[in-house]
CSV table of C-alpha atoms and ligand atoms in Angstrom, one decimal:
chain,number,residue,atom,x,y,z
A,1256,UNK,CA,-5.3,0.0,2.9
A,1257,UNK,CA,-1.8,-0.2,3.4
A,1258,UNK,CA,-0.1,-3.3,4.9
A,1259,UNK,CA,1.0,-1.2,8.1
A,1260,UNK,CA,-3.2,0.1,8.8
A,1261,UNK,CA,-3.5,-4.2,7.7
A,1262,UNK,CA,-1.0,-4.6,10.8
A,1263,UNK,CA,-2.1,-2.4,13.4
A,1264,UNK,CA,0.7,-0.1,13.2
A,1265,UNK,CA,0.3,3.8,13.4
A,1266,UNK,CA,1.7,5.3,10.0
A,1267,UNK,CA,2.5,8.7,8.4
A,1268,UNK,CA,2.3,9.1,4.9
A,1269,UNK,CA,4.9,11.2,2.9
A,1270,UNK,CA,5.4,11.8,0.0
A,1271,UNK,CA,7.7,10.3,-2.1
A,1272,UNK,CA,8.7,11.7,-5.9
A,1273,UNK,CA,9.1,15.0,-7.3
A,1274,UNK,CA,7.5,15.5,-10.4
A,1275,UNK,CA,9.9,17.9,-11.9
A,1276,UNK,CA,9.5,17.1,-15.7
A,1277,UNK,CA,11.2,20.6,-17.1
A,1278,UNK,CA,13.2,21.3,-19.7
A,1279,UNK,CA,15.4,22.4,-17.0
A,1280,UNK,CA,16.4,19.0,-16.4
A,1281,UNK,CA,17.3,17.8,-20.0
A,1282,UNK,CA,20.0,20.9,-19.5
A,1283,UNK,CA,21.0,19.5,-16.6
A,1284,UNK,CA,21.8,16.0,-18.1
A,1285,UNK,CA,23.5,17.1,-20.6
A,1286,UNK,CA,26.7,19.0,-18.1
A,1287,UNK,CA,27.1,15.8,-16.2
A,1288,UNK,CA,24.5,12.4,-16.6
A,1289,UNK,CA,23.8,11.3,-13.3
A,1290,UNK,CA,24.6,8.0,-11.9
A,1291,UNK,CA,22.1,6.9,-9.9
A,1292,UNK,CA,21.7,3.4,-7.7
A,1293,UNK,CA,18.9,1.7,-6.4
A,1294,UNK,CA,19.5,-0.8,-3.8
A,1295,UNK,CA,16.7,-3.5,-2.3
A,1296,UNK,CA,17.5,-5.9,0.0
A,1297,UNK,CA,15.8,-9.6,-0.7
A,1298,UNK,CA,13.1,-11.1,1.2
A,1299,UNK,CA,14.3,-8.2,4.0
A,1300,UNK,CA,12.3,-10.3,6.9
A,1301,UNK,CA,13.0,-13.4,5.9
A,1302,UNK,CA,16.9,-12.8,6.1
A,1303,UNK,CA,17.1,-10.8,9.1
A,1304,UNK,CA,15.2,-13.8,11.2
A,1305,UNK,CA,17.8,-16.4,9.0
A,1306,UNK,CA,20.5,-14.4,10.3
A,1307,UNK,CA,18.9,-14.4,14.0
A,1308,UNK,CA,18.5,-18.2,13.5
A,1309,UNK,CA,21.0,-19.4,11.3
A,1310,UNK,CA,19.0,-22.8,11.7
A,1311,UNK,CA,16.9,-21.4,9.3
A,1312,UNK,CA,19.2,-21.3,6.3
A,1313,UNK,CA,18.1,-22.8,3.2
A,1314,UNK,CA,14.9,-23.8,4.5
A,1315,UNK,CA,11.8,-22.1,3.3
A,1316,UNK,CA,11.0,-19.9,5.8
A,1317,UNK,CA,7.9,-17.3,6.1
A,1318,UNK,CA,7.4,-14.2,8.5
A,1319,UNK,CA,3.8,-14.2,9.2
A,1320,UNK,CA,1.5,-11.5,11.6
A,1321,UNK,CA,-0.2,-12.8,14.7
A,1322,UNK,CA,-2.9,-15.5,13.9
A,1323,UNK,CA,-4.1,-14.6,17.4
A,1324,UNK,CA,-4.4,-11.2,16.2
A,1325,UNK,CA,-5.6,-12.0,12.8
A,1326,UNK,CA,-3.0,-11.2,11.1
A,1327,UNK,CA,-1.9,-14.2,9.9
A,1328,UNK,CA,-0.8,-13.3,6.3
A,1329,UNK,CA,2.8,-14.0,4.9
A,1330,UNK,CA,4.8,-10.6,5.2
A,1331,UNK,CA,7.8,-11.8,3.6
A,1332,UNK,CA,9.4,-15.6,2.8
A,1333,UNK,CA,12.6,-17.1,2.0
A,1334,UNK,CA,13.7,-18.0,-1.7
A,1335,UNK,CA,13.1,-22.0,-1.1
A,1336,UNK,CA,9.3,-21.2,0.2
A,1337,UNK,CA,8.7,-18.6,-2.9
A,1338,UNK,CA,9.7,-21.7,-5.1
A,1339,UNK,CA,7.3,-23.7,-3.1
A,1340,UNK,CA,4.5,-21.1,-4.3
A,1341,UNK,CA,4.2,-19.1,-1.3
A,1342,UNK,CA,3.3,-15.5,-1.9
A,1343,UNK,CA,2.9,-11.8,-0.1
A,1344,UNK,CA,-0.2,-11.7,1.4
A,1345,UNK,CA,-1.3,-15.2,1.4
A,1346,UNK,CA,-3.2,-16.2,4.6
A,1347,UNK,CA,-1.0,-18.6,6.8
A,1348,UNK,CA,-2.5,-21.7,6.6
A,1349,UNK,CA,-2.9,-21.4,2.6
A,1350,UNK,CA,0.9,-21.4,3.0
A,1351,UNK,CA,1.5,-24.2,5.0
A,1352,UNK,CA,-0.9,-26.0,3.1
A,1353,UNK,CA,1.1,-25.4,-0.3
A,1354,UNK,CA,4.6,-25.7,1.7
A,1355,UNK,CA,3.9,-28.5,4.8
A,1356,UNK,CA,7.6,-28.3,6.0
A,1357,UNK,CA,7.4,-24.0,6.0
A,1358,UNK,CA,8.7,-22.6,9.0
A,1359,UNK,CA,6.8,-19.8,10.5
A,1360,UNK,CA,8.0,-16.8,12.3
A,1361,UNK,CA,6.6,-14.1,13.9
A,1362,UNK,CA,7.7,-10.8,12.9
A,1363,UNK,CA,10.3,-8.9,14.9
A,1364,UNK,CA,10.3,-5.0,13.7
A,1365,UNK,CA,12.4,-3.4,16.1
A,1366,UNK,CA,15.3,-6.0,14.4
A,1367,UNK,CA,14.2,-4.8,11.1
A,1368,UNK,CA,14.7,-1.3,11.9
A,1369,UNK,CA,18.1,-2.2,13.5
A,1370,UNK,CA,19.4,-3.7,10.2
A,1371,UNK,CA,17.7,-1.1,7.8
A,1372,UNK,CA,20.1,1.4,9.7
A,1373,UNK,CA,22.8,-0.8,9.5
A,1374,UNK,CA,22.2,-1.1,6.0
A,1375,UNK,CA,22.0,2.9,5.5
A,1376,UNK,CA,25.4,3.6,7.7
A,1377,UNK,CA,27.1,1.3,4.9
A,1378,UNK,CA,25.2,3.1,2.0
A,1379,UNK,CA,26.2,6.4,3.7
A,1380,UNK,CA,30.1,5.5,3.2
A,1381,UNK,CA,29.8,6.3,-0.5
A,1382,UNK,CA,27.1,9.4,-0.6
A,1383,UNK,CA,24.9,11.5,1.4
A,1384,UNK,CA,22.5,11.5,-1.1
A,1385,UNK,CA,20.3,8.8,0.2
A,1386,UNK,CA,16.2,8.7,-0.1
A,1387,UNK,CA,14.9,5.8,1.2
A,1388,UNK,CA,12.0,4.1,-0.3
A,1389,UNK,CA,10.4,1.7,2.9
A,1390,UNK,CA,12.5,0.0,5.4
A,1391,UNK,CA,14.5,-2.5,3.0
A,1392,UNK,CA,14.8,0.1,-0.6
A,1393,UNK,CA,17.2,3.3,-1.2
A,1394,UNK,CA,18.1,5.3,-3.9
A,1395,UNK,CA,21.6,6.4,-3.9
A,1396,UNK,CA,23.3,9.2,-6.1
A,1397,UNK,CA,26.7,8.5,-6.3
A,1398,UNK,CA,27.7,11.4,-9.3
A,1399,UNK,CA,30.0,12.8,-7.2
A,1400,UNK,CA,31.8,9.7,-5.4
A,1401,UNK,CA,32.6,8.0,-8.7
A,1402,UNK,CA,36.4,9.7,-8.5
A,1403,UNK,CA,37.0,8.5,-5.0
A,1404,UNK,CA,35.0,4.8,-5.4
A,1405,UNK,CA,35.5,4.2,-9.0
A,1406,UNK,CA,32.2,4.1,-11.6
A,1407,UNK,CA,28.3,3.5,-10.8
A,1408,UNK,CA,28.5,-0.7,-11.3
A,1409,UNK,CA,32.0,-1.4,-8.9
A,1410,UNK,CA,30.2,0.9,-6.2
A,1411,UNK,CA,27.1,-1.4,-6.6
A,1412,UNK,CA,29.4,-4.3,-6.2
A,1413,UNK,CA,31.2,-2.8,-3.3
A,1414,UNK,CA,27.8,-1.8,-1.8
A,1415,UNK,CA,26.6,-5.9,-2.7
A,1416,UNK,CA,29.8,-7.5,-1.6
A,1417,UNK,CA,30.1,-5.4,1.9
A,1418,UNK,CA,26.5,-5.6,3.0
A,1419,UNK,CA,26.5,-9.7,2.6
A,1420,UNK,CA,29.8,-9.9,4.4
A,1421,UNK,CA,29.3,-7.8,7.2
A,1422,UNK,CA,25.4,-8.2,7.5
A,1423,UNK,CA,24.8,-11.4,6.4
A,1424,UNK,CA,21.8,-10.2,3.7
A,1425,UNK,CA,21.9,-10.1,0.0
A,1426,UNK,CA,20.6,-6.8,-2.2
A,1427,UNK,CA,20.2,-6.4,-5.7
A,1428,UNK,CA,21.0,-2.8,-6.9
A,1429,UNK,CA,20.1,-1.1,-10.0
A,1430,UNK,CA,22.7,0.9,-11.9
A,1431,UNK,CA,21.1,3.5,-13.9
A,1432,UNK,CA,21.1,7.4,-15.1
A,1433,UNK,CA,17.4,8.3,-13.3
A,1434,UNK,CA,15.6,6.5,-10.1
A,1435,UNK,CA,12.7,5.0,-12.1
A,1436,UNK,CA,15.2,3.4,-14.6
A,1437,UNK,CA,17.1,1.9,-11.6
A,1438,UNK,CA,14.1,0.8,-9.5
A,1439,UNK,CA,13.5,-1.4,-12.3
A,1440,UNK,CA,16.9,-2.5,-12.5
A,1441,UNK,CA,16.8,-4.0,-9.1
A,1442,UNK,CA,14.3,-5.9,-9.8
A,1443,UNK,CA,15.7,-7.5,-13.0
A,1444,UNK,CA,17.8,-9.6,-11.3
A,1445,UNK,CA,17.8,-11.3,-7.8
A,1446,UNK,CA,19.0,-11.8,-4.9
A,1447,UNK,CA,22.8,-10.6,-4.2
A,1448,UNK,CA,22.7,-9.0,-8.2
A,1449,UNK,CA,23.7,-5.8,-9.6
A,1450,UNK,CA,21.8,-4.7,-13.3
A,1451,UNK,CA,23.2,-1.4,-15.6
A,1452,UNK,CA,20.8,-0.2,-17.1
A,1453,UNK,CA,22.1,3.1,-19.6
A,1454,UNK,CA,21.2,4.7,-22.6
A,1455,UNK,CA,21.7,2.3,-24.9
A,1456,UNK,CA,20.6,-0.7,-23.5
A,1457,UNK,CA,17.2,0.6,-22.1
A,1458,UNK,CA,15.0,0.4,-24.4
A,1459,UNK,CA,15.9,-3.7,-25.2
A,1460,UNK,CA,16.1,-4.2,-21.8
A,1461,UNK,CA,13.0,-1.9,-20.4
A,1462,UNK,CA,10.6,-1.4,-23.5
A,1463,UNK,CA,9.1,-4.6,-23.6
A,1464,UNK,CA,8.3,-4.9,-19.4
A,1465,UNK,CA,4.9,-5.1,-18.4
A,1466,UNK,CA,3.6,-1.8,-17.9
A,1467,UNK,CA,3.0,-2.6,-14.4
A,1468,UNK,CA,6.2,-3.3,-13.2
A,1469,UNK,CA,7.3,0.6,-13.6
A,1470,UNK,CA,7.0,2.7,-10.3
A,1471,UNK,CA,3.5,4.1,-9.2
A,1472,UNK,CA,1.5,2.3,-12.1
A,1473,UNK,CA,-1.2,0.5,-9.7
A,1474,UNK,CA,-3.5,-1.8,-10.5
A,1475,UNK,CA,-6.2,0.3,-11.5
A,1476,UNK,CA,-4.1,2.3,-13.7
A,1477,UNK,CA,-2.8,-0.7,-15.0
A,1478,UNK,CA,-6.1,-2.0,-15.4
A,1479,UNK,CA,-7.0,1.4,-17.6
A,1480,UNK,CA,-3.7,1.2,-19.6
A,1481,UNK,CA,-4.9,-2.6,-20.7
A,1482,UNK,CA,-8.2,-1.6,-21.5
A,1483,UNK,CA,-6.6,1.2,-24.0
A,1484,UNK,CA,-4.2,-1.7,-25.3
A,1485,UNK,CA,-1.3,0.0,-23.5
A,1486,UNK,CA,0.6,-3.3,-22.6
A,1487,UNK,CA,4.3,-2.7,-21.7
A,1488,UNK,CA,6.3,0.1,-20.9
A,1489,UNK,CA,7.6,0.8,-24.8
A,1490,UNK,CA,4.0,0.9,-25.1
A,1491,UNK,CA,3.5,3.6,-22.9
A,1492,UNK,CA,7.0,5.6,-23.8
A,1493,UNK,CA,5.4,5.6,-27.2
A,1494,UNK,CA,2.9,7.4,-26.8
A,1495,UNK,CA,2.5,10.8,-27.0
A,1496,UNK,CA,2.7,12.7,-23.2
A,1497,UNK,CA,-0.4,14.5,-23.7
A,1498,UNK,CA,-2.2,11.3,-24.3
A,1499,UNK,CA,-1.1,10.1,-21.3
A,1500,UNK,CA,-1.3,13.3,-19.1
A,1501,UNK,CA,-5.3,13.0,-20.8
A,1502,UNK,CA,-5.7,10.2,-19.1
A,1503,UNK,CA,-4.2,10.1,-15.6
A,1504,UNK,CA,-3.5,14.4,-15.6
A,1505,UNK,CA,-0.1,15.1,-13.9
A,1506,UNK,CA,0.5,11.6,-13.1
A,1507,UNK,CA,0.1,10.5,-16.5
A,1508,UNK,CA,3.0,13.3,-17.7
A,1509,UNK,CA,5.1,11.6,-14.5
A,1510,UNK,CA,4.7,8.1,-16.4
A,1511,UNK,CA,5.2,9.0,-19.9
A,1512,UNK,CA,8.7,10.6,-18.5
A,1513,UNK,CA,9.6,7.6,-15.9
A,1514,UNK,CA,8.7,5.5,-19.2
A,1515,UNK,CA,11.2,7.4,-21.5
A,1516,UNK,CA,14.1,8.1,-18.9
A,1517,UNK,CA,13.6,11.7,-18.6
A,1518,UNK,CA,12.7,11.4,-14.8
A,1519,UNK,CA,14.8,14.4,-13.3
A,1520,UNK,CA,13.7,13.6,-9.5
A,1521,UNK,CA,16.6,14.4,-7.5
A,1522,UNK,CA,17.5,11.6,-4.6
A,1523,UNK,CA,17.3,13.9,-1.4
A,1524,UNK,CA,19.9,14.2,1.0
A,1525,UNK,CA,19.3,11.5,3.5
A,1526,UNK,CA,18.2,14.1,6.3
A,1527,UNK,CA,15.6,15.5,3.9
A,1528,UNK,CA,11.8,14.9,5.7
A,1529,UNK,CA,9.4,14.8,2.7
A,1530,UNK,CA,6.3,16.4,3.9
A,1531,UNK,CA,3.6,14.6,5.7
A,1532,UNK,CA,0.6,14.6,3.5
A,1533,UNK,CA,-1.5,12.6,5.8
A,1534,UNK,CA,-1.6,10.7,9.2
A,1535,UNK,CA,-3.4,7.8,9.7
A,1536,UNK,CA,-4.0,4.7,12.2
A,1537,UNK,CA,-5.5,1.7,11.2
A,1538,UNK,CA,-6.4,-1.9,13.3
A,1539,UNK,CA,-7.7,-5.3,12.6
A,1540,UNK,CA,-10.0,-6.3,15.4
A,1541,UNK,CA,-9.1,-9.5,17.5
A,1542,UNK,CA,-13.0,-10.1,16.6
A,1543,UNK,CA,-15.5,-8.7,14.3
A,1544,UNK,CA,-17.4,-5.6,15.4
A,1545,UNK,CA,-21.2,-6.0,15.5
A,1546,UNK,CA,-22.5,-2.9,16.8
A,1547,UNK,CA,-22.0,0.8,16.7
A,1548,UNK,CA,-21.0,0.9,20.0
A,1549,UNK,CA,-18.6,-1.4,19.4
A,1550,UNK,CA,-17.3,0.7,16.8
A,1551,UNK,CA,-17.0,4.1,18.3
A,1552,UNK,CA,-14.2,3.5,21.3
A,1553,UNK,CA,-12.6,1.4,18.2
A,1554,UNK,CA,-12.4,4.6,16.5
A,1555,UNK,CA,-11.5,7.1,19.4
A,1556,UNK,CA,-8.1,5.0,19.9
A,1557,UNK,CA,-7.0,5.0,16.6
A,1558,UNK,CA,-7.2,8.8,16.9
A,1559,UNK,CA,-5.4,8.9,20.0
A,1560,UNK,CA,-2.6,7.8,18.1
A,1561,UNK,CA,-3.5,10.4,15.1
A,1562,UNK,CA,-3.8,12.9,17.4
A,1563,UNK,CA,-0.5,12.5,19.1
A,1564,UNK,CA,1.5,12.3,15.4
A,1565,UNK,CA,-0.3,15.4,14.2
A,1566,UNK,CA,1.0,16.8,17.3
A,1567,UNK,CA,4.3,15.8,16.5
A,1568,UNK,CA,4.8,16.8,13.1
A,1569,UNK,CA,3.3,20.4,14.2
A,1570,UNK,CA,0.3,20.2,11.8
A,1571,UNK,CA,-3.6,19.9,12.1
A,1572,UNK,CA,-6.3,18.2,9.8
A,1573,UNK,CA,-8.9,20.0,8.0
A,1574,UNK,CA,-10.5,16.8,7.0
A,1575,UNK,CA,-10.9,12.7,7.6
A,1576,UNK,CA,-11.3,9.9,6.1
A,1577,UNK,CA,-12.5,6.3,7.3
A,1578,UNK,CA,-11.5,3.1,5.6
A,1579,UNK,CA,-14.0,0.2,6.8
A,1580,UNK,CA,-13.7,-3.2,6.0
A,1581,UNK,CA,-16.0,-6.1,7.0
A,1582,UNK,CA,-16.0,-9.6,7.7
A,1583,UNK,CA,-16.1,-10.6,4.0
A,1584,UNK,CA,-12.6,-8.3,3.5
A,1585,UNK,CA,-14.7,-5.9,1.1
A,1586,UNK,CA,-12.8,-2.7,1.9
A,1587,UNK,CA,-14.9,1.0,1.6
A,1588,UNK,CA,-13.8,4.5,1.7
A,1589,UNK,CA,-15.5,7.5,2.5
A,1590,UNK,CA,-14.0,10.9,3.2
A,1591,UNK,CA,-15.2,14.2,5.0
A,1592,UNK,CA,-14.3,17.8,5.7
A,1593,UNK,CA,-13.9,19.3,9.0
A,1594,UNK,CA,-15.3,23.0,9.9
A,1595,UNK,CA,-12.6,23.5,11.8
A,1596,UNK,CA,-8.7,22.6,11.3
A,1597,UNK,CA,-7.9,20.3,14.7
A,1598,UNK,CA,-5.5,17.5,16.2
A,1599,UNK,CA,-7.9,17.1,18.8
A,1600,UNK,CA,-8.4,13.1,18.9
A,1601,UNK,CA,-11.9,13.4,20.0
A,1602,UNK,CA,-13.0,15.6,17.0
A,1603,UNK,CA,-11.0,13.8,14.6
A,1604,UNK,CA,-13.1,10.3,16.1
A,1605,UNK,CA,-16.3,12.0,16.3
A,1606,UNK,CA,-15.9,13.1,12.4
A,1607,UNK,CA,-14.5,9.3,12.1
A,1608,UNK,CA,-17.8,8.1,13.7
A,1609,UNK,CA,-20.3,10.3,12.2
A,1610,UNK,CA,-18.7,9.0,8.7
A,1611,UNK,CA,-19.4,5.4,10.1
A,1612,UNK,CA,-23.0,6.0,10.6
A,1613,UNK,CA,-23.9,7.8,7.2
A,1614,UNK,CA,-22.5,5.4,5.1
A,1615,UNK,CA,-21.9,1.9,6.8
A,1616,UNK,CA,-24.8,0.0,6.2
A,1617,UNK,CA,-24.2,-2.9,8.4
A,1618,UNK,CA,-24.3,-5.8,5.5
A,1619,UNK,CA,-21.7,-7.3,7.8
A,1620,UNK,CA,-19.8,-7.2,11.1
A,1621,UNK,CA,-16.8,-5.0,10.9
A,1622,UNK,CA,-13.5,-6.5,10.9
A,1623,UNK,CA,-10.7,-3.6,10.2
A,1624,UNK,CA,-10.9,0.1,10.6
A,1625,UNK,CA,-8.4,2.5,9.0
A,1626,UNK,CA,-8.7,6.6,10.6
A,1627,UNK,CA,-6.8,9.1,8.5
A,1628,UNK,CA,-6.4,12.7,8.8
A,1629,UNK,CA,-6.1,14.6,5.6
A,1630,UNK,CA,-6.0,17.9,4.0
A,1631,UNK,CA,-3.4,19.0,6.3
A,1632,UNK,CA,-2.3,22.3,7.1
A,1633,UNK,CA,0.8,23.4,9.8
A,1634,UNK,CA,-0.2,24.3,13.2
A,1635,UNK,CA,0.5,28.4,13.0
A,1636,UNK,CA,-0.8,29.1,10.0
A,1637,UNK,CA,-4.2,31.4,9.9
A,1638,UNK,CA,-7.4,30.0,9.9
A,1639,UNK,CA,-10.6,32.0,9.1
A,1640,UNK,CA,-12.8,32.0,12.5
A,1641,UNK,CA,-16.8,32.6,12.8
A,1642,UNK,CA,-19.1,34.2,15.3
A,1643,UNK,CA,-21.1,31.2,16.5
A,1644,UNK,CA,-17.7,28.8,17.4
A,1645,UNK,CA,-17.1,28.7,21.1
A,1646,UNK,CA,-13.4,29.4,20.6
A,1647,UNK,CA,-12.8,29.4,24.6
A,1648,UNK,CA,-14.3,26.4,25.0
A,1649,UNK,CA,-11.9,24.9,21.8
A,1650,UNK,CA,-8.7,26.1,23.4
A,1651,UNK,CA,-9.4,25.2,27.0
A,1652,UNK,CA,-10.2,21.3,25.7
A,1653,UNK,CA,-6.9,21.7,23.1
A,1654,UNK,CA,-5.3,22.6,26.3
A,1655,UNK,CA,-6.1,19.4,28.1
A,1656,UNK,CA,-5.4,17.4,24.6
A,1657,UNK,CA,-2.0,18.3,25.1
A,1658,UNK,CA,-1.5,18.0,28.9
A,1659,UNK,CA,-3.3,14.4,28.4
A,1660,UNK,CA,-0.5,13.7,25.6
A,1661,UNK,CA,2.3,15.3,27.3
A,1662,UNK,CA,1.5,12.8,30.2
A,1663,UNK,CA,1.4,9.8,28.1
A,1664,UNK,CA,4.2,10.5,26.0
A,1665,UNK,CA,6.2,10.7,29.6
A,1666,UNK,CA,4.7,7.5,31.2
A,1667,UNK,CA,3.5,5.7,28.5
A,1668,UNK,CA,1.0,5.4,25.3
A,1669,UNK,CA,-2.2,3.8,27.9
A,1670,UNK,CA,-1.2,6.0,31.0
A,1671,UNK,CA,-4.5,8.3,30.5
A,1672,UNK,CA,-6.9,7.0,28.2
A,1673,UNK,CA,-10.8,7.3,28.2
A,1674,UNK,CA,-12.6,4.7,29.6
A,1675,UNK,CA,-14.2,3.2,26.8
A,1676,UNK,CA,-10.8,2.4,25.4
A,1677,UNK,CA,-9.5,0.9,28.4
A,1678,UNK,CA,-12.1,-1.8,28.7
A,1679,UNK,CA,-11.9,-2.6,24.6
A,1680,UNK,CA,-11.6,-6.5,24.6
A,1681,UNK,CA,-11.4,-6.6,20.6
A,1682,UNK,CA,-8.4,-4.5,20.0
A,1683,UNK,CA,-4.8,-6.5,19.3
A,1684,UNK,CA,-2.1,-5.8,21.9
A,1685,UNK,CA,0.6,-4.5,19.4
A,1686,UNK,CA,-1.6,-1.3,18.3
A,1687,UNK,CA,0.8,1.0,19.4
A,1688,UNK,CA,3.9,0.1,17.9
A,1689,UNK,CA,5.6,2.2,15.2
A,1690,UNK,CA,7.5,1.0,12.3
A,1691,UNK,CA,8.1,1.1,9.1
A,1692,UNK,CA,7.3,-1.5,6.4
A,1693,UNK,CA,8.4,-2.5,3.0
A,1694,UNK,CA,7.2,-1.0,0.0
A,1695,UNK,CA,5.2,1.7,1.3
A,1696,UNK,CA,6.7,4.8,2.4
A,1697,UNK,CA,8.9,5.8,5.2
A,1698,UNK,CA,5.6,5.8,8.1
B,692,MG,MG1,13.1,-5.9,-0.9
């Protein structure tokens, strides 16, 4: 589950990489290499609340969720509080425990947002070639700005140098001729750092990285490449791209190129809207779940929200998947296909539901529930119908669907809501809010 479904927070997915491995882009490379920066800001909560509250400066410092709502896991923490051994995801008190003088804040996304676009309206000085990659990472292509700005490593300086004085946070940027090369270089040295990584240093400098550390190899695929005795990235850039395509299919062509620096994704323009590939909501309960009917309202108002963004985005789902996890955090996922393409939130929570009871087998009480709509498909395009669906009936309830949303997106989220939602006593108070987290796509 991702950590915005772990927070309570509605996301979209997109995606996020183009896979365009031609020959056409060797040709490309050779009329003009490509300099290409990729920019992270460090410990991105941390220093927006040390900037809120300069009292916080050079103290170790983590940004933890509610503990009310349980939540209480360390989202981000300052440099003096990583050397104490506090980590990502660690639960609060583990924290505190390791680090007795932490300081713990509460997390403030609407600030976060604020100086991610502060950030951007910098970036966008130098090029409009500007993907972002979550709230606090960007790729940058600045081929064309390097006559007007000077080359790829004094723009990442500029970029460095203006962003701590006029923002008060530190990035390290990555200098390199493709993004996955300059992903990496970002995170070879930090904070406030710039790394070049080119064609003749890469290999020394890349090659001998844990295989893990390049982008979109997971655990589990890491976990497969170690089993094969595919250790580091030279490993891997090695091999032969058919092996790797064998084992992973596309994906595994997509490493064996981000591996060797042949990765010809272009970074999109910074209006580009990648498509949304799926839509989901996800909530940890204030308190477990012990019954069905406890689960069922649970699962209508997380597709509320789904039902709302489909909306939004012009698109319906042809399927749904329902990520469970239980009091013991064991996390399951099961999946299923709809009969007919809707946004309608009571469909998409029946489906949820009926999921639910086929394969939850009550072990233990529920803690989080993640609702996602998949397969999707935009709204106008033509769907095969059937003689025994009441269409009527389908477009009269689409019909109030929409007047029901039209009214809550004028008066608020809770204006209309069903009743069994209203009088939920286990859902956390900050379900609603949109945002967008760190490494995980733009939501
Ligand atoms: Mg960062």
């Amino acid at each position: 589950m991702s950590a915005a479904a772990a927070n309570g927070l509605p996301f979209v997915k997109k995606t996020c990489f183009s896979d365009d491995l031609t020959e056409k882009g060797s040709e490309f490379r050779m009329e003009r290499e490509r300099v290409i920066l990729h920019s992270d800001l460090n410990s991105f909560y941390a220093s927006v609340e040390t900037v809120l509250h300069p009292e916080y400066e050079g103290e170790a410092l983590a940004v933890c969720g509610s503990t009310e709502d349980r939540h209480g896991i360390v989202l981000a923490k300052s440099e003096k509080a990583k050397m104490a051994g506090v980590k990502t995801g660690m639960v609060c008190h583990e924290a505190k425990r390791l680090c007795p003088e932490l300081i713990i804040s509460e997390p403030h996304y609407e600030m976060y947002l604020e100086f991610s676009s502060l950030v951007r309206k910098i970036y966008a000085q130098y090029t409009d070639l500007i993907e972002p990659f979550g709230l606090d990472e960007c790729w940058l292509d600045v081929t064309g700005s390097q006559r007007m700005f000077g080359g790829g490593e004094l723009i990442a300086n500029d970029i460095r140098n203006r962003v701590k004085r006029e923002l008060g946070l530190t990035v390290s940027v990555g200098v390199s001729f493709c993004k996955s090369f300059a992903k990496l270089g970002s995170d070879m040295k930090k904070p406030d750092a710039v790394t070049v990584i080119n064609r003749e240093n890469f290999k020394s400098m890349l090659w001998g990285l844990p295989a893990c550390e390049l982008l979109f190899v997971g655990r589990a695929t890491y976990k497969k490449l170690v089993g094969c005795g595919i250790v580091t990235i030279g490993d891997m850039a090695k091999l032969k791209k058919s092996t790797l395509e064998m084992m992973f299919g596309v994906k595994g062509r997509m490493l064996w190129a981000y591996a060797n620096g042949c990765d010809h994704a272009p970074v999109m323009h910074k209006d580009f809207e990648f498509p949304v590939k799926s839509v989901g909501h996800g909530i940890t309960c204030k308190a477990d779940l012990i019954c069905k009917e406890e689960v069922r309202p649970v699962l209508l108002e997380l597709s509320r929200d789904i039902g709302h963004k489909l909306r939004a985005h012009k698109l319906l789902a042809n399927g749904v998947s329902l990520g469970i996890k239980d009091k013991s955090m064991c996390y399951e996922n099961h999946r299923c296909a709809l009969k007919n393409s809707t946004r309608s939130p009571h469909e998409i929570a029946m489906a949820a539901y009926a999921i639910f009871e086929d394969c939850y087998m009550w072990r233990r009480p529920v803690r989080a529930l993640t609702v996602t709509a998949i397969n999707l498909v935009g709204d106008s395009s033509v769907a095969q119908t059937d003689l025994f669906t009441d269409y009527i009936t389908l477009e009269k309830c689409k019909a109030l669907d929409d007047a029901v949303d039209d009214i809550n997106t004028r008066f608020g989220g809770k204006t209309l809501v069903p009743l069994s939602v209203r009088n939920l006593k286990k859902l956390p108070d900050n379900s609603s809010h949109e945002t967008t987290l760190p490494g995980n796509f733009v939501y």
